[in-house]
PDB file of C-alpha atoms in Angstrom:
ATOM      1  CA  MET A   1     -70.700   8.803   5.585  1.00 72.00           C
ATOM      2  CA  LEU A   2     -67.155   9.771   6.503  1.00 88.00           C
ATOM      3  CA  GLN A   3     -66.900  10.895  10.198  1.00 93.00           C
ATOM      4  CA  SER A   4     -64.304  13.443   9.210  1.00 94.00           C
ATOM      5  CA  ALA A   5     -66.732  14.854   6.501  1.00 91.00           C
ATOM      6  CA  LEU A   6     -69.496  15.111   9.246  1.00 90.00           C
ATOM      7  CA  GLU A   7     -67.153  16.877  11.683  1.00 94.00           C
ATOM      8  CA  HIS A   8     -65.980  19.196   8.881  1.00 94.00           C
ATOM      9  CA  TYR A   9     -69.666  20.042   8.166  1.00 90.00           C
ATOM     10  CA  ARG A  10     -70.275  20.898  11.703  1.00 93.00           C
ATOM     11  CA  ARG A  11     -67.180  23.118  12.118  1.00 96.00           C
ATOM     12  CA  GLN A  12     -68.098  24.964   8.990  1.00 95.00           C
ATOM     13  CA  GLN A  13     -71.643  25.570  10.316  1.00 93.00           C
ATOM     14  CA  ARG A  14     -70.266  27.011  13.512  1.00 97.00           C
ATOM     15  CA  ILE A  15     -67.823  29.157  11.646  1.00 97.00           C
ATOM     16  CA  THR A  16     -70.722  30.676   9.523  1.00 96.00           C
ATOM     17  CA  ALA A  17     -72.836  30.973  12.595  1.00 97.00           C
ATOM     18  CA  ARG A  18     -70.226  33.057  14.507  1.00 98.00           C
ATOM     19  CA  GLY A  19     -69.282  34.948  11.412  1.00 98.00           C
ATOM     20  CA  LEU A  20     -72.812  36.142  11.032  1.00 97.00           C
ATOM     21  CA  VAL A  21     -73.003  37.096  14.631  1.00 98.00           C
ATOM     22  CA  ALA A  22     -69.773  39.140  14.326  1.00 98.00           C
ATOM     23  CA  ALA A  23     -71.074  40.651  10.982  1.00 97.00           C
ATOM     24  CA  ARG A  24     -74.378  41.705  12.586  1.00 96.00           C
ATOM     25  CA  ARG A  25     -72.591  43.402  15.545  1.00 96.00           C
ATOM     26  CA  SER A  26     -70.219  45.124  13.006  1.00 96.00           C
ATOM     27  CA  ARG A  27     -72.944  46.294  10.527  1.00 93.00           C
ATOM     28  CA  GLY A  28     -72.829  50.074  10.099  1.00 90.00           C
ATOM     29  CA  ASN A  29     -69.113  50.258  10.382  1.00 95.00           C
ATOM     30  CA  LEU A  30     -67.545  49.005   7.100  1.00 95.00           C
ATOM     31  CA  ARG A  31     -64.087  48.640   8.355  1.00 95.00           C
ATOM     32  CA  ARG A  32     -65.219  46.617  11.301  1.00 97.00           C
ATOM     33  CA  LEU A  33     -67.530  44.633   9.018  1.00 97.00           C
ATOM     34  CA  MET A  34     -64.579  43.840   6.669  1.00 97.00           C
ATOM     35  CA  THR A  35     -62.395  42.630   9.516  1.00 97.00           C
ATOM     36  CA  ALA A  36     -65.037  40.341  10.894  1.00 97.00           C
ATOM     37  CA  VAL A  37     -65.856  38.736   7.448  1.00 97.00           C
ATOM     38  CA  ILE A  38     -62.235  38.388   6.478  1.00 97.00           C
ATOM     39  CA  THR A  39     -61.480  36.712   9.871  1.00 98.00           C
ATOM     40  CA  PHE A  40     -64.227  34.031   9.372  1.00 98.00           C
ATOM     41  CA  GLN A  41     -63.549  33.589   5.688  1.00 98.00           C
ATOM     42  CA  GLU A  42     -59.916  32.719   6.513  1.00 98.00           C
ATOM     43  CA  ALA A  43     -61.162  30.416   9.379  1.00 98.00           C
ATOM     44  CA  ALA A  44     -63.525  28.710   6.932  1.00 98.00           C
ATOM     45  CA  ALA A  45     -60.675  28.270   4.316  1.00 98.00           C
ATOM     46  CA  ALA A  46     -58.168  26.918   6.827  1.00 98.00           C
ATOM     47  CA  ASP A  47     -60.622  24.426   8.215  1.00 98.00           C
ATOM     48  CA  ALA A  48     -61.543  23.174   4.667  1.00 96.00           C
ATOM     49  CA  ALA A  49     -58.013  22.882   3.424  1.00 97.00           C
ATOM     50  CA  GLU A  50     -57.057  20.799   6.462  1.00 97.00           C
ATOM     51  CA  SER A  51     -60.204  18.694   6.399  1.00 97.00           C
ATOM     52  CA  VAL A  52     -59.542  17.412   2.689  1.00 97.00           C
ATOM     53  CA  GLY A  53     -56.336  15.517   3.861  1.00 97.00           C
ATOM     54  CA  LEU A  54     -58.354  14.130   6.748  1.00 97.00           C
ATOM     55  CA  MET A  55     -61.260  12.849   4.665  1.00 96.00           C
ATOM     56  CA  LEU A  56     -58.873  11.245   2.058  1.00 97.00           C
ATOM     57  CA  ALA A  57     -56.747   9.541   4.964  1.00 97.00           C
ATOM     58  CA  GLU A  58     -60.063   8.182   6.374  1.00 96.00           C
ATOM     59  CA  GLN A  59     -60.736   6.441   2.968  1.00 94.00           C
ATOM     60  CA  GLY A  60     -57.119   5.004   2.877  1.00 95.00           C
ATOM     61  CA  ILE A  61     -56.051   7.458   0.217  1.00 95.00           C
ATOM     62  CA  ASN A  62     -52.543   9.009   0.622  1.00 97.00           C
ATOM     63  CA  PRO A  63     -53.315  12.621   1.353  1.00 96.00           C
ATOM     64  CA  ALA A  64     -49.956  13.934   0.619  1.00 97.00           C
ATOM     65  CA  PRO A  65     -50.074  17.464  -1.056  1.00 97.00           C
ATOM     66  CA  LEU A  66     -47.748  18.933  -3.707  1.00 96.00           C
ATOM     67  CA  ALA A  67     -48.087  22.396  -2.194  1.00 97.00           C
ATOM     68  CA  GLU A  68     -49.617  24.159   0.902  1.00 97.00           C
ATOM     69  CA  VAL A  69     -52.887  25.989   0.677  1.00 98.00           C
ATOM     70  CA  ARG A  70     -52.630  29.553   1.916  1.00 97.00           C
ATOM     71  CA  PRO A  71     -56.037  30.374   3.773  1.00 97.00           C
ATOM     72  CA  GLU A  72     -55.476  33.949   3.723  1.00 96.00           C
ATOM     73  CA  SER A  73     -55.661  33.813  -0.128  1.00 96.00           C
ATOM     74  CA  PHE A  74     -59.410  33.258   0.243  1.00 96.00           C
ATOM     75  CA  SER A  75     -60.250  36.149   2.436  1.00 96.00           C
ATOM     76  CA  GLY A  76     -60.932  39.647   1.526  1.00 94.00           C
ATOM     77  CA  VAL A  77     -62.282  38.733  -1.854  1.00 92.00           C
ATOM     78  CA  ALA A  78     -65.986  37.998  -2.934  1.00 92.00           C
ATOM     79  CA  SER A  79     -66.865  34.847  -4.715  1.00 86.00           C
ATOM     80  CA  ASP A  80     -66.933  36.367  -8.123  1.00 84.00           C
ATOM     81  CA  GLY A  81     -63.319  37.777  -7.727  1.00 87.00           C
ATOM     82  CA  ARG A  82     -64.411  41.398  -6.819  1.00 89.00           C
ATOM     83  CA  PRO A  83     -63.015  43.164  -3.804  1.00 92.00           C
ATOM     84  CA  LEU A  84     -65.062  42.118  -0.753  1.00 94.00           C
ATOM     85  CA  GLU A  85     -65.575  45.701   0.228  1.00 94.00           C
ATOM     86  CA  SER A  86     -67.407  46.513  -3.014  1.00 93.00           C
ATOM     87  CA  LEU A  87     -69.886  43.676  -2.301  1.00 94.00           C
ATOM     88  CA  LEU A  88     -70.649  44.363   1.382  1.00 95.00           C
ATOM     89  CA  GLU A  89     -71.221  47.946   0.327  1.00 93.00           C
ATOM     90  CA  LEU A  90     -74.198  46.586  -1.706  1.00 90.00           C
ATOM     91  CA  ALA A  91     -75.629  44.544   1.186  1.00 91.00           C
ATOM     92  CA  GLY A  92     -79.142  45.855   2.365  1.00 90.00           C
ATOM     93  CA  PRO A  93     -81.578  44.698   5.037  1.00 89.00           C
ATOM     94  CA  GLY A  94     -83.030  42.047   2.743  1.00 90.00           C
ATOM     95  CA  ASN A  95     -79.793  40.382   1.682  1.00 93.00           C
ATOM     96  CA  PHE A  96     -77.229  41.186   4.327  1.00 96.00           C
ATOM     97  CA  GLU A  97     -77.034  37.810   6.018  1.00 95.00           C
ATOM     98  CA  MET A  98     -77.325  35.943   2.633  1.00 93.00           C
ATOM     99  CA  ILE A  99     -74.293  37.821   1.352  1.00 94.00           C
ATOM    100  CA  VAL A 100     -72.226  37.169   4.520  1.00 96.00           C
ATOM    101  CA  ALA A 101     -73.039  33.654   4.868  1.00 95.00           C
ATOM    102  CA  THR A 102     -72.615  32.914   1.083  1.00 93.00           C
ATOM    103  CA  GLN A 103     -69.090  34.486   1.231  1.00 95.00           C
ATOM    104  CA  LEU A 104     -68.054  32.502   4.337  1.00 96.00           C
ATOM    105  CA  ARG A 105     -69.199  29.235   2.787  1.00 93.00           C
ATOM    106  CA  ASP A 106     -67.737  29.952  -0.415  1.00 93.00           C
ATOM    107  CA  ALA A 107     -64.308  30.573   1.064  1.00 96.00           C
ATOM    108  CA  GLY A 108     -64.322  27.151   2.616  1.00 95.00           C
ATOM    109  CA  ARG A 109     -65.631  25.520  -0.631  1.00 92.00           C
ATOM    110  CA  VAL A 110     -63.073  27.192  -2.845  1.00 95.00           C
ATOM    111  CA  ALA A 111     -60.218  26.415  -0.503  1.00 96.00           C
ATOM    112  CA  ALA A 112     -61.369  22.744  -0.343  1.00 95.00           C
ATOM    113  CA  GLY A 113     -61.202  22.674  -4.141  1.00 95.00           C
ATOM    114  CA  VAL A 114     -57.655  24.008  -4.216  1.00 97.00           C
ATOM    115  CA  ALA A 115     -56.548  21.514  -1.417  1.00 97.00           C
ATOM    116  CA  LEU A 116     -58.091  18.766  -3.456  1.00 96.00           C
ATOM    117  CA  THR A 117     -56.371  19.976  -6.616  1.00 97.00           C
ATOM    118  CA  VAL A 118     -52.784  19.841  -5.095  1.00 98.00           C
ATOM    119  CA  ARG A 119     -53.391  16.282  -3.901  1.00 97.00           C
ATOM    120  CA  PRO A 120     -52.684  14.048  -6.853  1.00 96.00           C
ATOM    121  CA  ASN A 121     -54.176  10.807  -5.401  1.00 95.00           C
ATOM    122  CA  ALA A 122     -57.594  12.507  -5.241  1.00 95.00           C
ATOM    123  CA  GLY A 123     -59.277  12.349  -8.682  1.00 94.00           C
ATOM    124  CA  GLY A 124     -62.311  14.610  -7.722  1.00 94.00           C
ATOM    125  CA  TYR A 125     -65.079  14.839  -5.227  1.00 93.00           C
ATOM    126  CA  VAL A 126     -68.421  13.601  -4.360  1.00 89.00           C
ATOM    127  CA  ARG A 127     -71.042  16.309  -3.589  1.00 86.00           C
ATOM    128  CA  MET A 128     -72.327  16.084  -0.069  1.00 82.00           C
ATOM    129  CA  LEU A 129     -75.636  17.519   1.092  1.00 78.00           C
ATOM    130  CA  ASN A 130     -76.241  19.238   4.493  1.00 74.00           C
ATOM    131  CA  PRO A 131     -79.944  18.458   4.935  1.00 73.00           C
ATOM    132  CA  PRO A 132     -82.570  19.717   4.817  1.00 78.00           C
ATOM    133  CA  SER A 133     -81.572  20.756   1.303  1.00 80.00           C
ATOM    134  CA  CYS A 134     -83.267  22.445  -1.663  1.00 84.00           C
ATOM    135  CA  PRO A 135     -84.467  20.327  -4.627  1.00 83.00           C
ATOM    136  CA  ARG A 136     -81.737  21.843  -6.897  1.00 80.00           C
ATOM    137  CA  CYS A 137     -79.064  20.523  -4.493  1.00 84.00           C
ATOM    138  CA  ALA A 138     -80.832  17.218  -3.704  1.00 82.00           C
ATOM    139  CA  VAL A 139     -80.528  16.008  -7.266  1.00 81.00           C
ATOM    140  CA  LEU A 140     -76.771  16.452  -7.063  1.00 83.00           C
ATOM    141  CA  ALA A 141     -76.364  14.481  -3.938  1.00 80.00           C
ATOM    142  CA  GLY A 142     -73.682  11.960  -4.264  1.00 81.00           C
ATOM    143  CA  LYS A 143     -72.648  12.859  -7.873  1.00 86.00           C
ATOM    144  CA  TRP A 144     -69.024  12.441  -8.766  1.00 89.00           C
ATOM    145  CA  PHE A 145     -67.206  15.480 -10.231  1.00 92.00           C
ATOM    146  CA  GLY A 146     -63.595  15.687 -11.615  1.00 93.00           C
ATOM    147  CA  TRP A 147     -61.017  17.790  -9.703  1.00 94.00           C
ATOM    148  CA  ASN A 148     -61.381  20.628 -12.117  1.00 92.00           C
ATOM    149  CA  ALA A 149     -65.249  20.763 -12.205  1.00 89.00           C
ATOM    150  CA  GLY A 150     -66.810  23.841 -10.957  1.00 77.00           C
ATOM    151  CA  PHE A 151     -68.851  23.554  -7.875  1.00 80.00           C
ATOM    152  CA  LYS A 152     -72.405  24.793  -8.814  1.00 78.00           C
ATOM    153  CA  ARG A 153     -74.096  26.423  -6.092  1.00 78.00           C
ATOM    154  CA  HIS A 154     -76.941  29.110  -5.282  1.00 76.00           C
ATOM    155  CA  PRO A 155     -76.994  31.813  -2.525  1.00 73.00           C
ATOM    156  CA  LYS A 156     -77.193  30.207   0.918  1.00 74.00           C
ATOM    157  CA  CYS A 157     -76.061  26.748  -0.446  1.00 80.00           C
ATOM    158  CA  ASP A 158     -74.113  24.851   2.191  1.00 80.00           C
ATOM    159  CA  CYS A 159     -73.278  21.608   0.188  1.00 82.00           C
ATOM    160  CA  ARG A 160     -69.529  20.602   0.319  1.00 82.00           C
ATOM    161  CA  HIS A 161     -67.016  18.437  -1.458  1.00 82.00           C
ATOM    162  CA  ILE A 162     -65.834  14.922  -0.271  1.00 89.00           C
ATOM    163  CA  PRO A 163     -62.627  14.307  -1.906  1.00 93.00           C
ATOM    164  CA  SER A 164     -62.011  10.809  -3.198  1.00 92.00           C
ATOM    165  CA  ARG A 165     -61.081   8.618  -6.129  1.00 90.00           C
ATOM    166  CA  GLU A 166     -63.706   7.711  -8.689  1.00 84.00           C
ATOM    167  CA  ASN A 167     -63.391   3.892  -7.967  1.00 74.00           C
ATOM    168  CA  LEU A 168     -64.333   4.650  -4.265  1.00 76.00           C
ATOM    169  CA  ALA A 169     -67.120   7.203  -4.965  1.00 70.00           C
ATOM    170  CA  ASP A 170     -69.798   4.622  -4.903  1.00 73.00           C
ATOM    171  CA  ASP A 171     -69.245   4.099  -1.223  1.00 68.00           C
ATOM    172  CA  LEU A 172     -69.922   7.832  -0.586  1.00 67.00           C
ATOM    173  CA  ARG A 173     -73.018   8.411  -2.774  1.00 66.00           C
ATOM    174  CA  THR A 174     -76.422   9.244  -1.222  1.00 71.00           C
ATOM    175  CA  ASP A 175     -79.907   8.732  -2.538  1.00 74.00           C
ATOM    176  CA  PRO A 176     -81.975  11.900  -3.317  1.00 77.00           C
ATOM    177  CA  GLN A 177     -85.074   9.797  -3.316  1.00 77.00           C
ATOM    178  CA  LEU A 178     -84.387   8.595   0.288  1.00 77.00           C
ATOM    179  CA  ALA A 179     -83.754  12.252   1.206  1.00 77.00           C
ATOM    180  CA  PHE A 180     -87.231  13.074  -0.015  1.00 80.00           C
ATOM    181  CA  LYS A 181     -88.831  10.095   1.961  1.00 81.00           C
ATOM    182  CA  ASN A 182     -87.038  11.330   5.032  1.00 80.00           C
ATOM    183  CA  GLY A 183     -88.583  14.713   4.594  1.00 82.00           C
ATOM    184  CA  GLN A 184     -85.082  16.314   4.074  1.00 78.00           C
ATOM    185  CA  ILE A 185     -85.921  18.323   0.759  1.00 83.00           C
ATOM    186  CA  ARG A 186     -87.556  21.753   1.311  1.00 82.00           C
ATOM    187  CA  GLY A 187     -89.046  24.070  -1.189  1.00 82.00           C
ATOM    188  CA  LEU A 188     -91.095  21.603  -3.332  1.00 82.00           C
ATOM    189  CA  THR A 189     -94.299  22.555  -4.685  1.00 83.00           C
ATOM    190  CA  ARG A 190     -97.428  20.678  -3.965  1.00 83.00           C
ATOM    191  CA  ALA A 191     -97.318  19.183  -7.569  1.00 82.00           C
ATOM    192  CA  GLU A 192     -93.790  18.137  -7.090  1.00 84.00           C
ATOM    193  CA  THR A 193     -94.440  16.577  -3.836  1.00 86.00           C
ATOM    194  CA  LYS A 194     -97.520  14.637  -5.277  1.00 82.00           C
ATOM    195  CA  ALA A 195     -95.409  13.444  -8.210  1.00 83.00           C
ATOM    196  CA  LEU A 196     -92.556  12.249  -6.091  1.00 82.00           C
ATOM    197  CA  THR A 197     -94.957  10.539  -3.574  1.00 86.00           C
ATOM    198  CA  GLU A 198     -96.308   8.666  -6.563  1.00 79.00           C
ATOM    199  CA  GLY A 199     -92.972   7.446  -7.608  1.00 80.00           C
ATOM    200  CA  ALA A 200     -91.855  10.032 -10.219  1.00 81.00           C
ATOM    201  CA  ASP A 201     -88.006  10.372 -10.710  1.00 80.00           C
ATOM    202  CA  ILE A 202     -86.618  13.346  -8.516  1.00 79.00           C
ATOM    203  CA  GLY A 203     -84.206  14.323 -11.314  1.00 75.00           C
ATOM    204  CA  GLN A 204     -87.028  14.710 -13.893  1.00 76.00           C
ATOM    205  CA  VAL A 205     -89.252  16.502 -11.496  1.00 77.00           C
ATOM    206  CA  VAL A 206     -86.671  19.118 -10.428  1.00 75.00           C
ATOM    207  CA  ASN A 207     -85.091  19.554 -13.825  1.00 69.00           C
ATOM    208  CA  ALA A 208     -88.437  20.481 -15.161  1.00 65.00           C
ATOM    209  CA  ARG A 209     -88.064  23.821 -13.211  1.00 59.00           C
ATOM    210  CA  ARG A 210     -85.786  26.546 -14.466  1.00 49.00           C
ATOM    211  CA  SER A 211     -82.393  26.060 -12.938  1.00 46.00           C
ATOM    212  CA  ILE A 212     -80.930  29.178 -11.032  1.00 43.00           C
ATOM    213  CA  TYR A 213     -77.535  27.810 -10.250  1.00 41.00           C
ATOM    214  CA  MET A 214     -74.661  30.178 -11.047  1.00 42.00           C
ATOM    215  CA  ASP A 215     -72.494  28.920 -13.753  1.00 35.00           C
ATOM    216  CA  GLU A 216     -69.071  27.572 -12.456  1.00 37.00           C
ATOM    217  CA  ALA A 217     -69.816  28.682  -8.845  1.00 36.00           C
ATOM    218  CA  GLY A 218     -70.873  32.098 -10.213  1.00 39.00           C
ATOM    219  CA  HIS A 219     -67.590  32.904 -11.778  1.00 34.00           C
ATOM    220  CA  ARG A 220     -66.968  34.159 -15.329  1.00 34.00           C
ATOM    221  CA  PHE A 221     -64.302  35.439 -17.560  1.00 29.00           C
ATOM    222  CA  THR A 222     -65.499  38.993 -17.459  1.00 29.00           C
ATOM    223  CA  ARG A 223     -62.677  40.985 -15.944  1.00 30.00           C
ATOM    224  CA  GLU A 224     -59.504  38.920 -16.774  1.00 31.00           C
ATOM    225  CA  SER A 225     -58.156  38.477 -20.270  1.00 31.00           C
ATOM    226  CA  THR A 226     -56.141  35.481 -21.399  1.00 31.00           C
ATOM    227  CA  THR A 227     -54.068  34.384 -24.189  1.00 31.00           C
ATOM    228  CA  ARG A 228     -54.748  31.318 -26.375  1.00 32.00           C
ATOM    229  CA  ARG A 229     -52.474  29.623 -23.938  1.00 38.00           C
ATOM    230  CA  GLY A 230     -54.699  30.598 -21.044  1.00 42.00           C
ATOM    231  CA  ILE A 231     -52.092  32.796 -19.414  1.00 43.00           C
ATOM    232  CA  PHE A 232     -53.768  35.613 -17.341  1.00 47.00           C
ATOM    233  CA  ARG A 233     -52.787  38.998 -18.291  1.00 48.00           C
ATOM    234  CA  GLY A 234     -53.803  42.293 -16.409  1.00 47.00           C
ATOM    235  CA  GLY A 235     -56.715  42.939 -14.171  1.00 54.00           C
ATOM    236  CA  PRO A 236     -57.579  41.422 -10.887  1.00 74.00           C
ATOM    237  CA  ARG A 237     -56.232  37.969  -9.750  1.00 86.00           C
ATOM    238  CA  PRO A 238     -58.111  35.115 -11.284  1.00 92.00           C
ATOM    239  CA  THR A 239     -60.374  32.918  -9.070  1.00 93.00           C
ATOM    240  CA  PRO A 240     -59.386  29.237  -8.697  1.00 94.00           C
ATOM    241  CA  GLU A 241     -62.395  28.270 -10.941  1.00 92.00           C
ATOM    242  CA  GLN A 242     -61.040  30.464 -13.654  1.00 93.00           C
ATOM    243  CA  ILE A 243     -57.707  28.746 -13.093  1.00 95.00           C
ATOM    244  CA  TYR A 244     -59.222  25.360 -13.595  1.00 94.00           C
ATOM    245  CA  ARG A 245     -60.928  26.299 -16.758  1.00 93.00           C
ATOM    246  CA  SER A 246     -57.734  27.852 -18.247  1.00 94.00           C
ATOM    247  CA  ALA A 247     -55.824  24.653 -17.289  1.00 95.00           C
ATOM    248  CA  GLY A 248     -58.535  22.339 -18.662  1.00 94.00           C
ATOM    249  CA  LYS A 249     -57.345  18.765 -17.764  1.00 93.00           C
ATOM    250  CA  ASP A 250     -53.743  19.722 -17.157  1.00 96.00           C
ATOM    251  CA  ARG A 251     -53.474  19.473 -13.338  1.00 96.00           C
ATOM    252  CA  GLN A 252     -49.929  20.351 -13.317  1.00 96.00           C
ATOM    253  CA  LYS A 253     -50.661  23.617 -15.106  1.00 97.00           C
ATOM    254  CA  ALA A 254     -53.479  24.187 -12.664  1.00 97.00           C
ATOM    255  CA  VAL A 255     -51.094  23.790  -9.717  1.00 97.00           C
ATOM    256  CA  GLU A 256     -48.462  26.023 -11.384  1.00 97.00           C
ATOM    257  CA  LEU A 257     -51.099  28.801 -11.838  1.00 97.00           C
ATOM    258  CA  LEU A 258     -52.470  28.379  -8.388  1.00 97.00           C
ATOM    259  CA  GLN A 259     -48.918  28.847  -7.149  1.00 97.00           C
ATOM    260  CA  ARG A 260     -48.290  31.754  -9.293  1.00 96.00           C
ATOM    261  CA  PHE A 261     -51.341  33.604  -7.982  1.00 96.00           C
ATOM    262  CA  ARG A 262     -50.527  32.674  -4.331  1.00 95.00           C
ATOM    263  CA  TYR A 263     -53.261  30.330  -3.488  1.00 97.00           C
ATOM    264  CA  ILE A 264     -50.571  27.888  -2.571  1.00 97.00           C
ATOM    265  CA  ILE A 265     -47.037  27.823  -1.672  1.00 96.00           C
TER     266      ILE A 265
END
């Protein structure tokens, strides 16, 4: 595993942990809570954007970007594009920490995706686990995704991107079956554990249960309208994932839209 990827994971974990502490202390005062979450969203985004270049360089891939990521563009907004304040207002005793942690992690993940998109020498990413992991994440461990592929995740998911080129991805891939043997998969039922112990394929076992992943990282075209050419008109700013879907395989178009909506400069 890349040293820069492991160090990035550890930094992101520290950012999330510190952000949760700050959020707990600010709970009950929405203005202070907003300030705390925005501060750590920006920190997560800045670290993720910088880490993409470091991970590419460690693989011998030219990390030169076409544009610079703006970390502040990933703060103050929720994962689904709504204002962060409206989401935090919905947080109750049972989901407060999950909501805050998810928003911090997503800020880092989305910023990493944008940092990857503006680096033409990176064709996509390999999905990296942060074990122990849930079964749904485990079966995606080490899979290759193109630069414009949405990052599927569930609340509390802490998986990350490792930017790379497809011809180098085999060196980064991990084995979900090995993760099971090492006790790094949590949340399996007794029946699933028994089947895997007897040699069943983990993909078939996990896919037999109903998936609860959010489509395209939880983002949908529900509040922005587009023309047939994919140009956004009216409504809130589109999320990067919506921009990727609008641009399709046209990377230059994606970069232009990311610049237009101030995710990059």
